[in-house]
Tab-separated table of C-alpha atoms in Angstrom:
chain	number	residue	atom	x	y	z
A	1	MET	CA	-24.611	-20.836	3.628
A	2	THR	CA	-24.188	-21.892	0.016
A	3	HIS	CA	-22.478	-19.484	-2.324
A	4	GLN	CA	-23.889	-19.665	-5.823
A	5	VAL	CA	-21.716	-18.897	-8.792
A	6	PRO	CA	-23.183	-15.958	-10.728
A	7	THR	CA	-24.661	-17.425	-13.886
A	8	PRO	CA	-26.353	-15.668	-16.812
A	9	GLY	CA	-30.079	-16.332	-16.816
A	10	ARG	CA	-30.316	-16.601	-13.029
A	11	PRO	CA	-30.851	-13.680	-10.641
A	12	VAL	CA	-27.589	-11.953	-9.688
A	13	ARG	CA	-26.691	-8.705	-7.941
A	14	GLY	CA	-28.139	-5.915	-10.052
A	15	SER	CA	-30.314	-8.083	-12.317
A	16	LYS	CA	-33.351	-10.163	-11.482
A	17	THR	CA	-33.172	-11.824	-14.909
A	18	GLY	CA	-29.427	-12.531	-14.810
A	19	LYS	CA	-28.294	-10.480	-17.774
A	20	PRO	CA	-24.882	-11.852	-18.841
A	21	ILE	CA	-23.015	-8.594	-18.185
A	22	MET	CA	-24.511	-8.347	-14.705
A	23	ALA	CA	-23.582	-11.972	-13.949
A	24	LEU	CA	-20.014	-11.182	-15.020
A	25	PHE	CA	-19.905	-8.031	-12.885
A	26	ASP	CA	-21.295	-9.971	-9.925
A	27	LEU	CA	-18.579	-12.609	-10.328
A	28	LEU	CA	-15.747	-10.107	-10.853
A	29	GLY	CA	-16.992	-7.940	-7.991
A	30	ARG	CA	-16.427	-10.688	-5.459
A	31	SER	CA	-13.507	-10.416	-3.098
A	32	TRP	CA	-10.243	-11.359	-4.841
A	33	ALA	CA	-11.839	-12.487	-8.127
A	34	LEU	CA	-10.079	-9.803	-10.177
A	35	GLY	CA	-6.901	-10.230	-8.157
A	36	VAL	CA	-6.803	-13.939	-8.943
A	37	LEU	CA	-7.333	-13.302	-12.651
A	38	TRP	CA	-4.665	-10.595	-12.627
A	39	GLN	CA	-2.107	-12.813	-10.907
A	40	LEU	CA	-2.790	-15.772	-13.196
A	41	SER	CA	-2.349	-13.607	-16.288
A	42	ASP	CA	1.430	-14.110	-15.959
A	43	GLY	CA	1.101	-17.901	-15.973
A	44	ALA	CA	0.129	-20.875	-13.876
A	45	LEU	CA	0.567	-20.789	-10.108
A	46	THR	CA	0.181	-23.312	-7.336
A	47	PHE	CA	-2.347	-22.559	-4.618
A	48	ARG	CA	0.381	-21.398	-2.203
A	49	ALA	CA	2.123	-19.220	-4.792
A	50	LEU	CA	-1.194	-17.650	-5.757
A	51	GLN	CA	-2.048	-17.036	-2.109
A	52	ALA	CA	1.318	-15.308	-1.584
A	53	ARG	CA	0.809	-13.103	-4.639
A	54	CYS	CA	-2.666	-12.193	-3.416
A	55	GLU	CA	-1.227	-10.636	-0.267
A	56	GLN	CA	-1.961	-13.676	1.873
A	57	VAL	CA	-5.687	-13.861	1.169
A	58	SER	CA	-7.235	-16.441	3.466
A	59	PRO	CA	-7.186	-19.995	2.103
A	60	THR	CA	-10.967	-20.197	2.515
A	61	VAL	CA	-11.623	-17.127	0.368
A	62	LEU	CA	-9.045	-18.130	-2.241
A	63	ASN	CA	-10.420	-21.660	-2.465
A	64	ARG	CA	-13.978	-20.345	-2.866
A	65	ARG	CA	-12.935	-17.863	-5.516
A	66	LEU	CA	-10.973	-20.461	-7.481
A	67	LYS	CA	-13.976	-22.810	-7.417
A	68	GLU	CA	-16.249	-20.029	-8.708
A	69	LEU	CA	-13.803	-18.966	-11.420
A	70	MET	CA	-13.361	-22.588	-12.515
A	71	ALA	CA	-17.129	-23.168	-12.553
A	72	SER	CA	-17.418	-20.026	-14.687
A	73	GLY	CA	-14.872	-21.342	-17.172
A	74	LEU	CA	-12.309	-18.594	-16.543
A	75	VAL	CA	-9.720	-20.633	-14.603
A	76	GLN	CA	-8.598	-24.217	-14.980
A	77	ARG	CA	-6.118	-26.562	-13.350
A	78	GLY	CA	-3.121	-27.469	-15.420
A	79	ASP	CA	0.059	-29.426	-14.820
A	80	ALA	CA	1.749	-26.398	-13.235
A	81	GLY	CA	-1.207	-25.311	-11.096
A	82	TYR	CA	-4.089	-22.921	-11.628
A	83	GLU	CA	-4.131	-21.023	-14.914
A	84	LEU	CA	-6.417	-18.906	-17.026
A	85	SER	CA	-8.538	-20.805	-19.522
A	86	ALA	CA	-8.960	-19.561	-23.087
A	87	ALA	CA	-12.004	-17.575	-21.930
A	88	GLY	CA	-10.023	-16.246	-18.950
A	89	ASN	CA	-7.227	-15.081	-21.247
A	90	GLU	CA	-9.765	-13.441	-23.537
A	91	LEU	CA	-11.335	-11.618	-20.587
A	92	PHE	CA	-7.944	-10.574	-19.238
A	93	ALA	CA	-7.043	-9.048	-22.617
A	94	LEU	CA	-10.068	-6.790	-22.153
A	95	LEU	CA	-9.135	-5.975	-18.541
A	96	ALA	CA	-5.389	-5.391	-19.086
A	97	PRO	CA	-5.754	-1.748	-20.244
A	98	PHE	CA	-7.188	-0.919	-16.826
A	99	GLY	CA	-3.697	-1.422	-15.336
A	100	PRO	CA	-2.040	1.575	-17.050
A	101	TRP	CA	-5.229	3.622	-16.688
A	102	ALA	CA	-5.256	2.973	-12.935
A	103	GLN	CA	-1.587	4.022	-12.679
A	104	ASN	CA	-2.351	7.313	-14.455
A	105	TRP	CA	-5.426	7.847	-12.316
A	106	ALA	CA	-3.461	7.238	-9.104
A	107	GLN	CA	-0.733	9.625	-10.230
A	108	GLY	CA	-3.312	12.289	-11.079
A	109	LEU	CA	-4.934	11.926	-7.669
A	110	ALA	CA	-1.565	12.151	-5.934
A	111	GLU	CA	-0.686	15.296	-7.891
A	112	SER	CA	-4.041	16.909	-7.137
A	113	THR	CA	-3.620	16.340	-3.395
A	114	GLN	CA	-0.131	17.878	-3.546
A	115	ASP	CA	-1.643	21.036	-5.045
A	116	ASP	CA	-4.054	21.441	-2.132
């Protein structure tokens, strides 16, 4: 089965017309896509180092995700391994605030279950 890279202007999950935001959400919603971007935000990594940081994701899934992220212009190969492209860095700057928010959210959930 061929896996198509979500592309604006082509049907994607949630949009028959391929609205750009829906194509992005389709891409980022795929297994390990956000994890790969998150891990590469600290700098370039080899395939094996990236796999280790992604909690031993299968090589097949990681390879597929890297190919999709490269085809989407978010990841590129550099001298030191895989790295975020300029567009990938720009996207990560928008995603980075979710890290602290998620920590606060998790803490709030933990505190609310302690009160029960």
